[in-house]
Coordinates of C-alpha atoms in Angstrom, one line a residue:
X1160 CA 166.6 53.5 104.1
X1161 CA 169.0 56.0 105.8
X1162 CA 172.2 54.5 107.4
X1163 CA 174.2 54.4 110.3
X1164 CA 177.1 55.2 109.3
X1165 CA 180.3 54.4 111.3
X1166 CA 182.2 57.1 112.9
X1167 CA 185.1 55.6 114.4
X1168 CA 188.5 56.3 113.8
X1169 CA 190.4 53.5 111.8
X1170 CA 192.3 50.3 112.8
X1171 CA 195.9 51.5 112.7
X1172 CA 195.3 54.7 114.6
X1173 CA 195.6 54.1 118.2
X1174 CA 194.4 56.9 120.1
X1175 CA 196.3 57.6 123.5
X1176 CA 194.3 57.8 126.4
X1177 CA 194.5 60.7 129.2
X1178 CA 196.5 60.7 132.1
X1179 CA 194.8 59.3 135.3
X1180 CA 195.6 62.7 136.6
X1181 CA 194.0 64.4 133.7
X1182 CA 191.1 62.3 134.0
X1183 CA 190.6 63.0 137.5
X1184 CA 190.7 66.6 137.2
X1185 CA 188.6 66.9 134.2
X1186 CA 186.0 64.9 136.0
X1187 CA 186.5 66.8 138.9
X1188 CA 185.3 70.3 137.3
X1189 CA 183.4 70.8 134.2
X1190 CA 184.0 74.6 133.9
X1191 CA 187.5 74.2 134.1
X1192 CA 190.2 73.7 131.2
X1193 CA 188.8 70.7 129.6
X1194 CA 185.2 72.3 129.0
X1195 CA 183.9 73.0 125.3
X1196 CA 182.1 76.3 124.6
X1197 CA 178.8 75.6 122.5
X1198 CA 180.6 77.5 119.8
X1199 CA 183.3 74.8 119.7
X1200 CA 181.4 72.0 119.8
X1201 CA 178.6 73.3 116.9
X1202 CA 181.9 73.6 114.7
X1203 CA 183.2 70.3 115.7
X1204 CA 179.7 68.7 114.8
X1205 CA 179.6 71.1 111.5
X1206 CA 182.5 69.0 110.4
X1207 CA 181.2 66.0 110.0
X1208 CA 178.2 67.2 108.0
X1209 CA 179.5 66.9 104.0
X1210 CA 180.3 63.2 104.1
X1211 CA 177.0 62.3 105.2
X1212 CA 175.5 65.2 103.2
X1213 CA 177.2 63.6 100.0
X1214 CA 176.9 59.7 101.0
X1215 CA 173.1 60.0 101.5
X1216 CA 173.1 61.5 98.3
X1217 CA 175.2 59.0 96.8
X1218 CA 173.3 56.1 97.9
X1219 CA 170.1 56.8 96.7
X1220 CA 170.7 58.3 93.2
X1221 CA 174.2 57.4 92.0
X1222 CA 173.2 54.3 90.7
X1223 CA 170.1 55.7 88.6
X1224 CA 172.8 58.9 87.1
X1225 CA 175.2 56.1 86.1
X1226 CA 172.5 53.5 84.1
X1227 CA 169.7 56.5 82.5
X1228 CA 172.2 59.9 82.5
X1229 CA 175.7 58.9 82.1
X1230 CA 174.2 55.5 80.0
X1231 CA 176.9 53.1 80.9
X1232 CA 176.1 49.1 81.1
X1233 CA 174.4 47.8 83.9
X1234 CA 178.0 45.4 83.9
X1235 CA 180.2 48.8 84.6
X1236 CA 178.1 50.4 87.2
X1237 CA 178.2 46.9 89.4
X1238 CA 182.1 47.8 88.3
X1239 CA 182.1 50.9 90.1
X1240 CA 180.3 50.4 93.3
X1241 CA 182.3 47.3 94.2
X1242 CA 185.6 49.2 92.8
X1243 CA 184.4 52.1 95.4
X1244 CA 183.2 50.2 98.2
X1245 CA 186.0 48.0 98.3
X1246 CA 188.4 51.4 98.1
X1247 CA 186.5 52.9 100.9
X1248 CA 186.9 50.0 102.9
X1249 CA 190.8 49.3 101.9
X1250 CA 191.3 53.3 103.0
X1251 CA 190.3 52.5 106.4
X1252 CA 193.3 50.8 107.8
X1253 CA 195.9 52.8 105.6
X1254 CA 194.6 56.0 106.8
X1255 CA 195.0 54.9 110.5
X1256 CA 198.4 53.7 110.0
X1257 CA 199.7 56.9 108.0
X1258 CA 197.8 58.7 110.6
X1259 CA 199.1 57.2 113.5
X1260 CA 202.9 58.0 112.1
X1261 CA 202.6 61.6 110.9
X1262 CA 203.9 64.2 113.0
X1263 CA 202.1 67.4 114.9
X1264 CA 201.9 70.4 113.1
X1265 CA 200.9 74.1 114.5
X1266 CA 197.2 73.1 113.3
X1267 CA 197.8 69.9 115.0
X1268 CA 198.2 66.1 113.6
X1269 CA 194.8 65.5 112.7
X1270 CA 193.7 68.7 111.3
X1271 CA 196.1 69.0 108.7
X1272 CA 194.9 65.8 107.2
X1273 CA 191.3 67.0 107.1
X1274 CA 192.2 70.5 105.7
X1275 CA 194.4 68.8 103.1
X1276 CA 191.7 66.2 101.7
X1277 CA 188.8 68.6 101.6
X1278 CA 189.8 70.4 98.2
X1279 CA 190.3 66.9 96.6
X1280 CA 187.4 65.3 97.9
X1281 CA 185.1 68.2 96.7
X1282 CA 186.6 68.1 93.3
X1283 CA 186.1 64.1 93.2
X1284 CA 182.9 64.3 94.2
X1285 CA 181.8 67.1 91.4
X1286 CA 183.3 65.6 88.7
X1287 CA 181.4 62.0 90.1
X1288 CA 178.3 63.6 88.6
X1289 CA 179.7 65.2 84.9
X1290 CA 178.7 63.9 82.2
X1291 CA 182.7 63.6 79.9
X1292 CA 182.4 64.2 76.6
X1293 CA 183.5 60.4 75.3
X1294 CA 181.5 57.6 75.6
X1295 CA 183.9 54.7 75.0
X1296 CA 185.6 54.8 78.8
X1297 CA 182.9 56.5 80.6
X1298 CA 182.5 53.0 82.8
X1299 CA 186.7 53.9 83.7
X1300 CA 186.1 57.6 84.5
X1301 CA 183.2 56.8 87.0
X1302 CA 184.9 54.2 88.5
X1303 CA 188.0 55.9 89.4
X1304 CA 186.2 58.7 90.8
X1305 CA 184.1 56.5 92.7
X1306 CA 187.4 55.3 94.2
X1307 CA 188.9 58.4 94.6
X1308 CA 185.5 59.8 96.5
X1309 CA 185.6 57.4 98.8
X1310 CA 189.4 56.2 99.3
X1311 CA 189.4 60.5 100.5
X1312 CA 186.3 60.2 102.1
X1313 CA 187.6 58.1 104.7
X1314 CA 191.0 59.7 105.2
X1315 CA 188.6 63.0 106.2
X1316 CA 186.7 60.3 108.5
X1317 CA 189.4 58.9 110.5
X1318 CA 191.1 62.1 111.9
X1319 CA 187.8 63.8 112.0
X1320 CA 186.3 60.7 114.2
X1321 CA 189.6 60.7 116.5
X1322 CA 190.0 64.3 116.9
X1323 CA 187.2 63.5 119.6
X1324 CA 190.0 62.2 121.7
X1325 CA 192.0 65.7 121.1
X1326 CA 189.1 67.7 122.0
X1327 CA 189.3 68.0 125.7
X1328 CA 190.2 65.6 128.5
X1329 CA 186.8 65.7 130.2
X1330 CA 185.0 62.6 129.0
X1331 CA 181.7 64.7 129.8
X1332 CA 182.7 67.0 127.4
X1333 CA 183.4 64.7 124.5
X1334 CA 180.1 63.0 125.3
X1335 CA 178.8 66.3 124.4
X1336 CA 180.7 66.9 121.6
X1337 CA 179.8 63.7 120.0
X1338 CA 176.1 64.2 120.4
X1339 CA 176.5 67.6 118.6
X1340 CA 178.5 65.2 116.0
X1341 CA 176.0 63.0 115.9
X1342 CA 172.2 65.7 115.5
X1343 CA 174.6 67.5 112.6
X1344 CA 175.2 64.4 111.1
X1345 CA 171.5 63.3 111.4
X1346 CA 170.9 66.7 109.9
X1347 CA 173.1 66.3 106.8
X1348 CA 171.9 63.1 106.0
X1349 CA 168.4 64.9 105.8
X1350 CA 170.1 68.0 103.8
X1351 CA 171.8 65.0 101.0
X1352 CA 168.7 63.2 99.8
X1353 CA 166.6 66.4 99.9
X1354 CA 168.4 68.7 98.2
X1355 CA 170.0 66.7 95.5
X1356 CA 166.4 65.2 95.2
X1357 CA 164.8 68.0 94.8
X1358 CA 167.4 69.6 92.4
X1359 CA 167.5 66.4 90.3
X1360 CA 163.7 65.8 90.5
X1361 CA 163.4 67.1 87.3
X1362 CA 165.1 64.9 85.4
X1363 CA 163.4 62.0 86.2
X1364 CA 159.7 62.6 86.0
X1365 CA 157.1 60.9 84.2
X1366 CA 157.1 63.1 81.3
X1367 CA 160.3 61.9 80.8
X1368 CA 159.2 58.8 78.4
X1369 CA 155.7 59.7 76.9
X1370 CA 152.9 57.0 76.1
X1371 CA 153.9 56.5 72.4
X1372 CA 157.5 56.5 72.8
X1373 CA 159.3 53.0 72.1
X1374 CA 161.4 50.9 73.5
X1375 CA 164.8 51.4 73.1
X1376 CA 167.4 54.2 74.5
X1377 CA 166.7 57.9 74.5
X1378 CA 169.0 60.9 74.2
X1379 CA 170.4 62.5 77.3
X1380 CA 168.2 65.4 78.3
X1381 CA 171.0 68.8 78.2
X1382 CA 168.3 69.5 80.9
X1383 CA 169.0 66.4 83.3
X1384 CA 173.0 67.0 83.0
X1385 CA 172.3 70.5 84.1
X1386 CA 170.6 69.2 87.2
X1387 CA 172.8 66.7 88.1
X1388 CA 175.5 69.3 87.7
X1389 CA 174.4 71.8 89.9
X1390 CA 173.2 69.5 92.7
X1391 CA 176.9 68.4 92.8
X1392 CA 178.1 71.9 92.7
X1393 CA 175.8 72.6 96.0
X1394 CA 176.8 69.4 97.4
X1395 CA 180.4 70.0 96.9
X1396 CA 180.6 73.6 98.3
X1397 CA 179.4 71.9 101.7
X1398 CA 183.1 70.8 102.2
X1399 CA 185.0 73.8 102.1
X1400 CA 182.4 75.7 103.8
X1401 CA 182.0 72.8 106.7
X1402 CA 185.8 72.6 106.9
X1403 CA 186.6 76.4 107.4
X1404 CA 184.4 76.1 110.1
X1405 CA 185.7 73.3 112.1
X1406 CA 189.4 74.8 111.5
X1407 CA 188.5 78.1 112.5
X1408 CA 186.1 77.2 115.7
X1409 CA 188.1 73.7 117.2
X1410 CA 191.6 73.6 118.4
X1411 CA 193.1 70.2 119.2
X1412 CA 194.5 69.6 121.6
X1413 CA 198.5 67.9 122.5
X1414 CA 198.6 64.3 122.3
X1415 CA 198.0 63.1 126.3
X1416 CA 201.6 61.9 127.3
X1417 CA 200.7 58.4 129.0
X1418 CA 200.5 55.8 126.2
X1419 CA 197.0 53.8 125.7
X1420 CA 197.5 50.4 127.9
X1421 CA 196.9 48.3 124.8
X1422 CA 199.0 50.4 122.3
X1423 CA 201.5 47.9 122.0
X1424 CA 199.1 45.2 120.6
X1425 CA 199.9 45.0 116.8
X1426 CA 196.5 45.5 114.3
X1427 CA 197.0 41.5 112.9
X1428 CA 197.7 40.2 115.9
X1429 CA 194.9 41.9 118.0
X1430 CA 192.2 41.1 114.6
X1431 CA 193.2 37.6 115.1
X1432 CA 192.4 37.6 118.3
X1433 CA 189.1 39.5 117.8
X1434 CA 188.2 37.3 114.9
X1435 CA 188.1 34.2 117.2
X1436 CA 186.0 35.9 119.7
X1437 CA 182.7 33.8 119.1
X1438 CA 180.2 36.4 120.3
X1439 CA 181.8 39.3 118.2
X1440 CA 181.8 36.7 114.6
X1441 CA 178.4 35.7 115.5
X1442 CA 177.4 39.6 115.0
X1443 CA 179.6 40.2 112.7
X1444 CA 178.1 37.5 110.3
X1445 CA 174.3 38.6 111.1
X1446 CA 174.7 42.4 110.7
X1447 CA 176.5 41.3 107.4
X1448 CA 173.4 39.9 106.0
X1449 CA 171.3 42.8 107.7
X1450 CA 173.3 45.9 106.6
X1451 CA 173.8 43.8 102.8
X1452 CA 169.7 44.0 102.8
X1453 CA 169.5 47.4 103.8
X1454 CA 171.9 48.5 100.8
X1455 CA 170.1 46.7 98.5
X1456 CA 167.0 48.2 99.5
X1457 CA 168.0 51.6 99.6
X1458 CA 170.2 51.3 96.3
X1459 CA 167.1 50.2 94.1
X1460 CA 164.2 51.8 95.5
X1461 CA 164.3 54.9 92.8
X1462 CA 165.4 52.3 89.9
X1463 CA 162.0 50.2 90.9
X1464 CA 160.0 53.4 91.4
X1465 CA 161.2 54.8 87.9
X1466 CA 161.4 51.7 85.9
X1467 CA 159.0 49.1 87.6
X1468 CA 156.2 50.6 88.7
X1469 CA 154.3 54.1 87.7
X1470 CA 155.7 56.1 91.4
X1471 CA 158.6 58.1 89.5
X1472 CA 156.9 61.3 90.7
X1473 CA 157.0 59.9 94.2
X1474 CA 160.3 59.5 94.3
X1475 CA 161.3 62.5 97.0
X1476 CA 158.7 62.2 99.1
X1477 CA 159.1 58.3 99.5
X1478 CA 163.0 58.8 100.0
X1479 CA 162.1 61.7 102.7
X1480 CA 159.5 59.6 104.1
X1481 CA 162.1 56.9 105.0
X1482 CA 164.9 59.5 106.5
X1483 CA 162.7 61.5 108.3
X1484 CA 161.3 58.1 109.9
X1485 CA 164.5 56.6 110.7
X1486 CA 165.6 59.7 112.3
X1487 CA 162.5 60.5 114.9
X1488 CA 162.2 56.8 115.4
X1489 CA 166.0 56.4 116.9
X1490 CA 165.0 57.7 120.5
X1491 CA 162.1 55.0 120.4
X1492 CA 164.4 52.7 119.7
X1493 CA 166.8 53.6 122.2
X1494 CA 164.3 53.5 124.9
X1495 CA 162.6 49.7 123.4
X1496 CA 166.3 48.6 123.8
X1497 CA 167.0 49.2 127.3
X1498 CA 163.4 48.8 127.9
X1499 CA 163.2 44.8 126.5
X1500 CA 166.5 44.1 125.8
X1501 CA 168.0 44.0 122.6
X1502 CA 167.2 40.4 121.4
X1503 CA 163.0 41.3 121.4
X1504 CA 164.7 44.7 119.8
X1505 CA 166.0 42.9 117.0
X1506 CA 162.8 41.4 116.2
X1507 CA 161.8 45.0 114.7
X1508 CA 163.7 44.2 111.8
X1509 CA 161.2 42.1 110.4
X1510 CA 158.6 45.0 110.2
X1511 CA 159.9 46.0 106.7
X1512 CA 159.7 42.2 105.4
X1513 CA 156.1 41.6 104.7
X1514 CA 156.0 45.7 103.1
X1515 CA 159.1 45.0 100.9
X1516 CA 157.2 42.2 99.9
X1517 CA 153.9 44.1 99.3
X1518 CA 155.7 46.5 97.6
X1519 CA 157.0 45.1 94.8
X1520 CA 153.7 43.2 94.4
X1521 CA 151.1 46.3 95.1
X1522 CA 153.0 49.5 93.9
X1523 CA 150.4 51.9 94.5
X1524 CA 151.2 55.7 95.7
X1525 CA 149.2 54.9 99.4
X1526 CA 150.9 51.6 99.9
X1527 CA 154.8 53.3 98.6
X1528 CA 154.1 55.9 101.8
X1529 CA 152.7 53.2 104.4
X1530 CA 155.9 50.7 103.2
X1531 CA 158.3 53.8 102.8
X1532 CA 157.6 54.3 106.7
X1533 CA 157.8 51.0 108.2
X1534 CA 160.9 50.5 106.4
X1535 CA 162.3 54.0 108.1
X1536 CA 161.3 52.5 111.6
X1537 CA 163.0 49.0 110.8
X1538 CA 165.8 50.2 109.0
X1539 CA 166.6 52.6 112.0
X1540 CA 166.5 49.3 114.5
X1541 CA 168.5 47.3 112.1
X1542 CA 171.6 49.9 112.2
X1543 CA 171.4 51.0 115.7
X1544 CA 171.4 47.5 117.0
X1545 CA 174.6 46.2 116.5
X1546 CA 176.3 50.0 117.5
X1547 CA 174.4 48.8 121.1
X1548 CA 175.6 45.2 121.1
X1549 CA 179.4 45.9 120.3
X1550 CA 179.6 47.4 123.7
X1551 CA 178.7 44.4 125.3
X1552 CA 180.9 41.8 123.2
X1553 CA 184.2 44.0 123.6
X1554 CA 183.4 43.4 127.5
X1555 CA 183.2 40.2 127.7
X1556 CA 186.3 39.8 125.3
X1557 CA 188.1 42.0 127.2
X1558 CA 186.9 40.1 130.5
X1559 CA 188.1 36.7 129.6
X1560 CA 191.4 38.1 127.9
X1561 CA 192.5 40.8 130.1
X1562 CA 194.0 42.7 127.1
X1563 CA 193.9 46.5 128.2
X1564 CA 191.4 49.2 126.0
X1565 CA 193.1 49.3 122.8
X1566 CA 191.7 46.4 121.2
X1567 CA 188.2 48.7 121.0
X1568 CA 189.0 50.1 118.1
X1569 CA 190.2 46.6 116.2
X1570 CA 186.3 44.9 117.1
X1571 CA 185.0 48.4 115.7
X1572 CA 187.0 49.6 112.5
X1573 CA 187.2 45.7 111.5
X1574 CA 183.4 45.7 111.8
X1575 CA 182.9 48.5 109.7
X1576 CA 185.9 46.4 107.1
X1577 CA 183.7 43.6 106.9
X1578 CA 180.6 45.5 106.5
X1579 CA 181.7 47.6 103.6
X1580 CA 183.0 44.4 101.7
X1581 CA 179.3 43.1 102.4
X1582 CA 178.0 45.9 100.7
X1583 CA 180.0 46.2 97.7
X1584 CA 179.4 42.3 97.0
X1585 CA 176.0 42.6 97.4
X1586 CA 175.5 46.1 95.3
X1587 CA 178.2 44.0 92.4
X1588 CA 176.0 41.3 92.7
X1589 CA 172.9 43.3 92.3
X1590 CA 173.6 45.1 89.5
X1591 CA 175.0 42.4 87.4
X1592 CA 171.5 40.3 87.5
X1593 CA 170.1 43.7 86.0
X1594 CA 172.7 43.4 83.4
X1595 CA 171.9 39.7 82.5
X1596 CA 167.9 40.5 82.6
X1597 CA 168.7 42.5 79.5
X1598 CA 168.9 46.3 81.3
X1599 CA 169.2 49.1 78.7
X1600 CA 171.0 52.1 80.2
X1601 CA 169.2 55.1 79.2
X1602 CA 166.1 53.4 78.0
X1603 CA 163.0 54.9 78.6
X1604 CA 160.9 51.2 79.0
X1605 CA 162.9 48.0 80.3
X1606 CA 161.9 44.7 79.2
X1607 CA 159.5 42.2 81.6
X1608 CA 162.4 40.6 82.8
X1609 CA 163.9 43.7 83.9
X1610 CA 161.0 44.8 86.0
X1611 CA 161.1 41.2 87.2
X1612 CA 164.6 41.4 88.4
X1613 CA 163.7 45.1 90.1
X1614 CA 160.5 43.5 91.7
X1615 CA 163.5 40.8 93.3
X1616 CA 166.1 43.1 94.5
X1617 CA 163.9 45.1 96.6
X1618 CA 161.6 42.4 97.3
X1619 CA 162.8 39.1 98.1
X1620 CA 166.5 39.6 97.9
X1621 CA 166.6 42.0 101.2
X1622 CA 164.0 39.4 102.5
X1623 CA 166.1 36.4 102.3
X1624 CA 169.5 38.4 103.6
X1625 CA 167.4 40.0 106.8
X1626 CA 166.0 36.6 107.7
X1627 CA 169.4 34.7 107.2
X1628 CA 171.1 37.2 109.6
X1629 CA 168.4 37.7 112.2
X1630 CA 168.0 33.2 112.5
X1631 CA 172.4 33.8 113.2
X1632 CA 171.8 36.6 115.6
X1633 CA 169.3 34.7 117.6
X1634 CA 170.7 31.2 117.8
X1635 CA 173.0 30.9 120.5
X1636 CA 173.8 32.8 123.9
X1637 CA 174.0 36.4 124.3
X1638 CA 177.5 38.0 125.5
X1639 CA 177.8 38.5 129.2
X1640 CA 177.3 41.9 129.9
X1641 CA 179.4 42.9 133.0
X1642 CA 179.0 44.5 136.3
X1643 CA 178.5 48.1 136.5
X1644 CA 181.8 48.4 138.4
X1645 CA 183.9 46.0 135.8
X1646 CA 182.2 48.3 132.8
X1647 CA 183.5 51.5 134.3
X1648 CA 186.8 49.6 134.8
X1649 CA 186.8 48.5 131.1
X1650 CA 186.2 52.5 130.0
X1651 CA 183.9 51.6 127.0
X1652 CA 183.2 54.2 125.1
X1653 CA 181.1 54.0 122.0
X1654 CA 179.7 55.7 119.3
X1655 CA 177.2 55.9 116.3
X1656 CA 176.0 58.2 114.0
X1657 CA 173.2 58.2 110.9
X1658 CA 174.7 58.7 107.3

């Protein structure tokens, strides 16, 4: 259940465009002043490796440290992932609009705001994962890290995203770059559930409750806080490290002088616009239900392994098993999309319904593998898809309105706005039926209705969402996706990468 995650710079920061000029004479030569060295563009992608290093981390064992290590009510933890979802998502438009008003320094304007969050964000994620000595405001510690974490995370994302744009006028070249970006990424989405997996293994294997233990909560192992501790010291040390890199091997470049053609559109005026764009709400609304069910699933696959079924030790390899599926599976998926078009694409979704479904009623070790890789191929469909029909849906806005480029990055950032908000309601939502089941944090057996509730969330509750939003998706007609002439007129340029 590894996810796309979006890499696009945020609402308020309005990139400028290159100089017809520029662009002409970088397309004109690649070896001359707008190409990249490999060196630079290995350090550009090296950037962007500790926020998916730490979000894939975060995603799939956050929630299980907060409820068995940490021991705070199932109640608080729905606290803090909505509280940090919805400051992750709130971050996005104030970090493009600070952005977009600071001034260039000798490192540049967006590098400054990189090297200036990474000490902060490493320190916020570190202390994410200690274990304070109270008890009594625990549920308030985690939270406002959680919000901290993320609120920084995405003021690193922005610039880093945009600085794309500053790389080099060649568009070649920042093709190139963002593929780097986007195999690094890949890679550190792999490096966050492994290694912190591994690392924290430990803490959650079978011997953990023994066959004559009751139920009721257990003491916190000395052994699982030490685990959890260095996994986020390793984690954390991935942000300096990454950052020296990409300060020391990219230089950005001056701002082009000839102002984006859509630059003057204001962010509310050019959302309301966007928002009344039927083809882009119609995705918007599907992929809200899809990427909902997808959190979910990934969220409370190691609760259900550890508490509802007997496949703690499987934990790892299951959670591998899905990334490492998702990832190889992506160029498949590329070539099924422009190969049947992405409507008979989107029908791969539904792969993972009938194994979430025999999951939660057949949790055997051969069946957790076979379901564990379906779910990577369907997953990996379910979050490229929409990063391929964006494209066509800003075309045929921009064909009927005639508004310039600059309302590409409104349809995209808001996207990702709405899709965060998804997320955290569904997560809040999620963990407060655990609460009213009667969840014991740090109890080493749950109740019936516990495993009940576990059995739904990764079971029938994905199910319903992924349904609900493919039946919106398919109903209706598809964008029209314009001439190859009008599309090169239009200068579309997209991106997506896997967190």
């Amino acid at each position: 259940m590894a996810v796309y995650r979006e890499a696009i710079p945020g609402p308020s920061l309005e990139t400028p465009s290159p100089s017809p000029e520029a662009h002409t004479s970088a397309q004109g030569s690649d070896s001359g002043a707008g190409h990249l060295s490999f060196y630079r563009k290995l350090c550009y992608g090296i950037g962007g490796v500790p926020n998916q290093v730490a979000s894939s981390a975060i995603a799939f064992y956050l929630q299980l440290f907060l409820l068995d290590v940490a021991q705070i009510p199932a109640a608080q933890v729905s606290l803090v992932l909505f509280g940090g979802k919805v400051s992750g998502a709130a971050a996005d438009p104030l970090a493009g609009f600070l952005i977009n008003r600071s001034r260039r320094t000798g490192s540049g304007r967006l590098m400054p705001w990189m090297l200036g969050c990474t000490p902060f964000i490493a320190l916020a994620y570190f202390f994410l994962w200690f274990l304070p000595p109270f008890s009594t405001l625990r549920g308030l510690w985690y939270t406002t890290l959680y919000c901290l974490f993320q609120a920084l995370a995405t003021f690193f994302q922005v610039p880093y995203t945009a600085l794309t744009m500053l790389l080099t006028p060649n568009p070649k070249e920042r093709d190139s770059a963002t593929a780097y970006r986007m195999t690094l990424e890949m890679v550190g989405t792999l490096m966050g559930a492994t290694v912190h997996g591994l690392i924290v293994s430990g803490a959650h294997g079978s011997h953990r409750c023994k066959e004559d233990m009751l139920p009721g909560e257990v003491a916190v192992s000395p052994n699982a806080t030490r685990l959890y501790f260095i996994a986020a010291a390793v984690v954390a040390l991935t942000y300096p490290v990454c950052s020296t890199l990409l300060y020391l091997g990219v230089k950005e470049q001056s701002d082009p002088s000839t102002p984006a053609s859509g630059q003057g559109l204001g962010f509310l005026t050019g959302l309301g616009l966007t928002v009344r764009h039927r083809p882009y709400l119609k995705l918007v609304i599907s992929f809200l239900f899809i990427s909902a069910a997808v959190q979910v699933e990934q969220s409370y696959l190691v609760l259900f392994c550890t508490h509802a079924s007997q496949l703690q030790d499987h934990v790892q390899g299951m959670v591998l098993t899905i990334l490492v599926s998702a990832v190889l599976s992506t160029p498949m998926w590329e070539w099924v999309l422009q190969r049947f078009g992405k409507r008979m694409s989107a029908l791969g979704i539904c792969a993972m319904v009938p194994f979430a479904i025999l999951l939660a009623a057949v949790p055997m070790v051969p069946v957790a593998y076979v379901v564990a890789f379906v779910s990577g191929l369907s997953i990996a469909v379910s979050l490229l898809l929409p990063w391929s029909m964006l494209p066509d849906v800003v075309d045929d806005f921009q064909l009927q309105h005639q508004h310039g480029p600059g309302l590409e990055t409104i349809f995209y950032s808001s996207y990702v706005f709405f899709t965060k908000l998804s997320g955290a309601g569904a997560l809040g939502i999620s963990t407060l039926s655990l609460d009213f089941a009667g969840y014991e944090s740090g109890g080493c057996r749950q109740s019936e209705q516990v495993v009940v509730t576990l059995k739904v969330l990764i079971g029938a509750v994905p199910t319903s969402m992924i349904l609900i939003g493919l039946c919106i998706l398919m109903v209706g007609p598809t964008p029209k996706v314009p001439s190859r002439a009008n599309s090169r007129s239009l200068g579309r340029r997209t991106s997506y990468t896997l967190a």
